[in-house]
Short mmCIF file of C-alpha atoms in Angstrom, two decimals:
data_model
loop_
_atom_site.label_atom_id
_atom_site.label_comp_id
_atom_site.label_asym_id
_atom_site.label_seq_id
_atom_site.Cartn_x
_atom_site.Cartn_y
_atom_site.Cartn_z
CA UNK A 143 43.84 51.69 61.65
CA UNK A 144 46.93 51.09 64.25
CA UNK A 145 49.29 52.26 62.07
CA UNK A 146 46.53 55.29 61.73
CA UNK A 147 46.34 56.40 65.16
CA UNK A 148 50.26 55.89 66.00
CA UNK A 149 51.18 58.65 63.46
CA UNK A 150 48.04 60.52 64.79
CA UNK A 151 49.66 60.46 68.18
CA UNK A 152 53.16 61.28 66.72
CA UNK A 153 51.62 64.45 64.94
CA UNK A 154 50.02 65.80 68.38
CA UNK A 155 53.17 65.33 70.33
CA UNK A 156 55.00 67.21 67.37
CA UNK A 157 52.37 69.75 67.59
CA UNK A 158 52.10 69.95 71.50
CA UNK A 159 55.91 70.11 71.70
CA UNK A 160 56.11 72.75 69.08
CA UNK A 161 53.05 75.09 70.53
CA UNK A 162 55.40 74.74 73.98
CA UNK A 163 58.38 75.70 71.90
CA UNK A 164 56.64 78.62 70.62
CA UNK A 165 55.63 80.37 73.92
CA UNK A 166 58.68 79.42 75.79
CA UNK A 167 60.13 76.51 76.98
CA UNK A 168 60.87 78.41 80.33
CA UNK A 169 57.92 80.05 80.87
CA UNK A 170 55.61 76.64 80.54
CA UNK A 171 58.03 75.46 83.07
CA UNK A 172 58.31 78.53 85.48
CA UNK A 173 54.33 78.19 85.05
CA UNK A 174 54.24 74.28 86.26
CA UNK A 175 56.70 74.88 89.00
CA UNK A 176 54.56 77.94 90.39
CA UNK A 177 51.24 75.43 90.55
CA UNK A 178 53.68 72.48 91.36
CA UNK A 179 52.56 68.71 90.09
CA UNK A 180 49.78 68.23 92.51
CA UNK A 181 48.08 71.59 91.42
CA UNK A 182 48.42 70.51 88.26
CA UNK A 183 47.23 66.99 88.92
CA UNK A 184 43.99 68.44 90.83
CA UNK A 185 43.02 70.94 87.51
CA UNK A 186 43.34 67.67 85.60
CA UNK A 187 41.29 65.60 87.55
CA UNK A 188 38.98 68.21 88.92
CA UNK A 189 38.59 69.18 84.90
CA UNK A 190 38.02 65.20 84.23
CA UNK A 191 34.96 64.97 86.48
CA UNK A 192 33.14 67.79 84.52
CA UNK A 193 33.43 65.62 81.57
CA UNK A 194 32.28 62.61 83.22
CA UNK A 195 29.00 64.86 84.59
CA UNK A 196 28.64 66.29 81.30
CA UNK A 197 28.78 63.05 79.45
CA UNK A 198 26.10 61.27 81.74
CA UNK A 199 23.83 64.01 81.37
CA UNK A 200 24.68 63.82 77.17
CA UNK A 201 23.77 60.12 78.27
CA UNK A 202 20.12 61.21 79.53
CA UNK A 203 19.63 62.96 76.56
CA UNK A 204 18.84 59.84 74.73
CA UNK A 205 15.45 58.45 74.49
CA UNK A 206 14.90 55.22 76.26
CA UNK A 207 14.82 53.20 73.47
CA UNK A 208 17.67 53.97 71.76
CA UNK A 209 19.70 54.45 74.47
CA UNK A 210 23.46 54.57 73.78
CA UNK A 211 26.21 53.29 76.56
CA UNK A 212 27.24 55.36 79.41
CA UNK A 213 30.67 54.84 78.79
CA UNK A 214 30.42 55.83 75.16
CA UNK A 215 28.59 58.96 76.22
CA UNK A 216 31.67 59.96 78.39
CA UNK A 217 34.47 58.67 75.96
CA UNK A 218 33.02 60.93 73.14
CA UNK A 219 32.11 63.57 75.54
CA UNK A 220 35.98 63.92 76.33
CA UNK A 221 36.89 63.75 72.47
CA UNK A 222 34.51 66.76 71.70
CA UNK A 223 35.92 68.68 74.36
CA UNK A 224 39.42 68.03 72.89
CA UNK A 225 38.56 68.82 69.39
CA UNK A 226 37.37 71.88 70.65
CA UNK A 227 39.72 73.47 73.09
CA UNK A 228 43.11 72.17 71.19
CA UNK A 229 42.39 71.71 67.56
CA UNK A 230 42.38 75.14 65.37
CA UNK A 231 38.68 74.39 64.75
CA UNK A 232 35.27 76.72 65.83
CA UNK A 233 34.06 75.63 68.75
CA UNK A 234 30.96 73.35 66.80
CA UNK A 235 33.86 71.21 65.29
CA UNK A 236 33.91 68.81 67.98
CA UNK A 237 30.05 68.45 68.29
CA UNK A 238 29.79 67.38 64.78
CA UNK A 239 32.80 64.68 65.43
CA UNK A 240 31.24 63.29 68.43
CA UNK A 241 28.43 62.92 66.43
CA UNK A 242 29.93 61.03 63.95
CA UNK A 243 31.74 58.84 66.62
CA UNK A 244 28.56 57.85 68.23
CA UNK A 245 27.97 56.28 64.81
CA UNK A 246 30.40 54.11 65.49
CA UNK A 247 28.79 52.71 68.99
CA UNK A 248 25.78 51.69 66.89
CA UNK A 249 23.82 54.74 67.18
CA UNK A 250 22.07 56.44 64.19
CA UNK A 251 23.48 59.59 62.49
CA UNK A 252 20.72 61.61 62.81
CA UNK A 253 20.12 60.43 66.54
CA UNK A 254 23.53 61.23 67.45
CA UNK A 255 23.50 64.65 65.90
CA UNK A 256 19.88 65.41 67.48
CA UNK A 257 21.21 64.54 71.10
CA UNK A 258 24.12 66.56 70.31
CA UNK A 259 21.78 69.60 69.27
CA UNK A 260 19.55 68.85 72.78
CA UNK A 261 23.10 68.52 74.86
CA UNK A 262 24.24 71.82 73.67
CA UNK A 263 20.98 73.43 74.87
CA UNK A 264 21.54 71.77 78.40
CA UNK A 265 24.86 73.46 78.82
CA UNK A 266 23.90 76.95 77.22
CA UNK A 267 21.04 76.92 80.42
CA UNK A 268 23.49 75.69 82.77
CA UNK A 269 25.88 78.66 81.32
CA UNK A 270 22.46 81.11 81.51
CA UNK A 271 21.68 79.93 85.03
CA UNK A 272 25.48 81.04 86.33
CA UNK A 273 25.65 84.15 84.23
CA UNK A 274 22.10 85.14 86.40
CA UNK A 275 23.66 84.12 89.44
CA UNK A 276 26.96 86.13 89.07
CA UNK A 277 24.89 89.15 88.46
CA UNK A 278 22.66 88.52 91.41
CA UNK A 279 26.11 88.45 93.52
CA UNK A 280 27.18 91.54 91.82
CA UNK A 281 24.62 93.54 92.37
CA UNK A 282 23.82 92.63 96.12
CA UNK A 283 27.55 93.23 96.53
CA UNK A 284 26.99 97.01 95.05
CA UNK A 285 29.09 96.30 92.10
CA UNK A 286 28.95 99.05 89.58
CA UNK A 287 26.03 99.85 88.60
CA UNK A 288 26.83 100.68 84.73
CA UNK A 289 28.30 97.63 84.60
CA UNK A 290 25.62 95.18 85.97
CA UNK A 291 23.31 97.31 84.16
CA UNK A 292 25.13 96.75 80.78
CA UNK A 293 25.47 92.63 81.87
CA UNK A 294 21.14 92.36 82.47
CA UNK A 295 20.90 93.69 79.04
CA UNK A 296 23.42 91.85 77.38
CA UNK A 297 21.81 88.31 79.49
CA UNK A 298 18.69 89.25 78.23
CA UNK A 299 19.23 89.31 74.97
CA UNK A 300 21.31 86.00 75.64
CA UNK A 301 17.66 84.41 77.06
CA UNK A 302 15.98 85.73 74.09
CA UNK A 303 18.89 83.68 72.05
CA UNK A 304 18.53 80.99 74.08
CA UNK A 305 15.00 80.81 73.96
CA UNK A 306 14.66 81.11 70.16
CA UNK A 307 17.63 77.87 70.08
CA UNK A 308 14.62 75.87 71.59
CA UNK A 309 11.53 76.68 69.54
CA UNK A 310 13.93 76.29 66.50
CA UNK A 311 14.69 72.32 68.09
CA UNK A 312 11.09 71.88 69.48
CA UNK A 313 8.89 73.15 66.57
CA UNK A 314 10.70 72.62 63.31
CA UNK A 315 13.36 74.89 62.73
CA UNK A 316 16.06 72.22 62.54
CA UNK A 317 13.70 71.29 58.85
CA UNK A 318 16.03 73.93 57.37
CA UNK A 319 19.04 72.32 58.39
CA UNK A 320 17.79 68.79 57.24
CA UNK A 321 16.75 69.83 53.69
CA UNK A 322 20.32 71.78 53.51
CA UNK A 323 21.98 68.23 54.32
CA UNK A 324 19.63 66.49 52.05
CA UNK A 325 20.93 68.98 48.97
CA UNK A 326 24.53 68.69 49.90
CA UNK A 327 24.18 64.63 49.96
CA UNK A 328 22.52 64.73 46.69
CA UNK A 329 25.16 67.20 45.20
CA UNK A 330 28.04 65.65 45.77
CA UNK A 331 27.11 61.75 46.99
CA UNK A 332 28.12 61.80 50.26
CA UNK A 333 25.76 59.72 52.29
CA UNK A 334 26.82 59.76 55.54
CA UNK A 335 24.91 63.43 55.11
CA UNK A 336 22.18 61.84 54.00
CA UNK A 337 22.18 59.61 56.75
CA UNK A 338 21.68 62.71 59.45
CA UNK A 339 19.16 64.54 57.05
CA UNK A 340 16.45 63.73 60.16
CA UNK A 341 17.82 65.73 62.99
CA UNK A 342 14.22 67.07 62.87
CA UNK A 343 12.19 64.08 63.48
CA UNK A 344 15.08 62.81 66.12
CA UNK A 345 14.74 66.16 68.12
CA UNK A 346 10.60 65.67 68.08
CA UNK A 347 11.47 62.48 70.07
CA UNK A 348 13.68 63.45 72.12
CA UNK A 349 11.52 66.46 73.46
CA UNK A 350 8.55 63.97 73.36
CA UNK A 351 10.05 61.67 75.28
CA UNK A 352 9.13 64.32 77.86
CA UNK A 353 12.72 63.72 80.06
CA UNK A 354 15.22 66.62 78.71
CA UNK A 355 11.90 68.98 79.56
CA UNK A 356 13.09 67.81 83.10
CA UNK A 357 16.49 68.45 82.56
CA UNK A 358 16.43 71.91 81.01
CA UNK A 359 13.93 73.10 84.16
CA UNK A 360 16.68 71.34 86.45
CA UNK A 361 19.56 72.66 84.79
#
């Protein structure tokens, strides 16, 4: 597993080096020097403390008695983000790893892929929430009115999305996705499928739990 994660790490500094190659050695440099190593330093940590936020409140996700660690929370919450923003992947490709990662912190398959589900919803109302905001600003501030009038339409239709994300995780939707993971585990044997084939019945306890209720009308 070592000898694994050492030629894991070898590959990404290949990779990061080459990426750097490719858009110019001297204008990822010129770029540093302009923000200087304490700018840089304060993105990274500033950046950093999201993650830790966004992992506790993953961590909160998780009904009381099946709680997972805080610490694992934020550990995985950092690898989905990195899956996500530097491997060629869509942007779902580092939910489904940190699901499978929580696996490995003693937490059920289909629990960890349920709280991921219920996380995601948390930060696409958090996104809604600032989107409204914006607008608000824009429009007290007499921004164009074509424009803001364009944005309200395209947010409502966003809330209608939104809103149709939760009844599908609330009241059964997520069946679908279950019995599509139960066929693919059958099909071809894999049973660590199998073993998340009950996002549906994980989601019902989350919600009934009554706490992310809380969080989403917080959020």
């Amino acid at each position: 597993m070592k000898r694994l994660l050492v030629v894991a790490a070898g590959l990404g500094l290949i990779l990061a080096v080459a990426i750097i190659a490719r858009e110019g050695i001297g204008a990822v440099a010129q770029a540093f020097a302009a923000v200087g190593f304490f700018g840089v330093a304060a993105v990274v940590a500033l950046r950093a403390l999201a993650l830790v936020g966004a992992g506790a409140g993953w961590w909160l996700v998780f009904p009381p008695k099946a709680k997972a660690s805080l610490w694992a929370c934020i550990w995985v919450r950092f690898i989905r983000e990195a899956i996500n923003v530097l491997l060629p992947v869509a942007q779902v490709g580092g939910e489904i790893a940190g699901a499978r990662v929580m696996t490995f912190f003693g937490i059920s398959a289909g629990l960890a892929g349920a709280t991921v589900l219920a996380d995601m919803l948390m930060q696409v109302v958090a996104l809604f929430l600032f989107i409204i905001a914006g607008i608000a600003i824009l429009a007290v501030n007499g921004g164009n009115n074509a424009f803001v009038s364009s944005a309200v339409v395209g947010t409502t239709i966003m809330g209608l999305l939104l809103a149709g994300f939760f009844v599908a995780q609330r009241f059964g939707g997520v069946k679908l996705i279950d019995r599509g993971l139960m066929a693919l585990a059958k099909r071809f044997g894999w049973s660590s499928l199998a073993n998340m084939a009950s996002l549906h019945d994980n989601l019902v306890r989350i919600y009934g739990d009554g706490a992310l209720e809380v969080l989403v009308a917080l959020d």
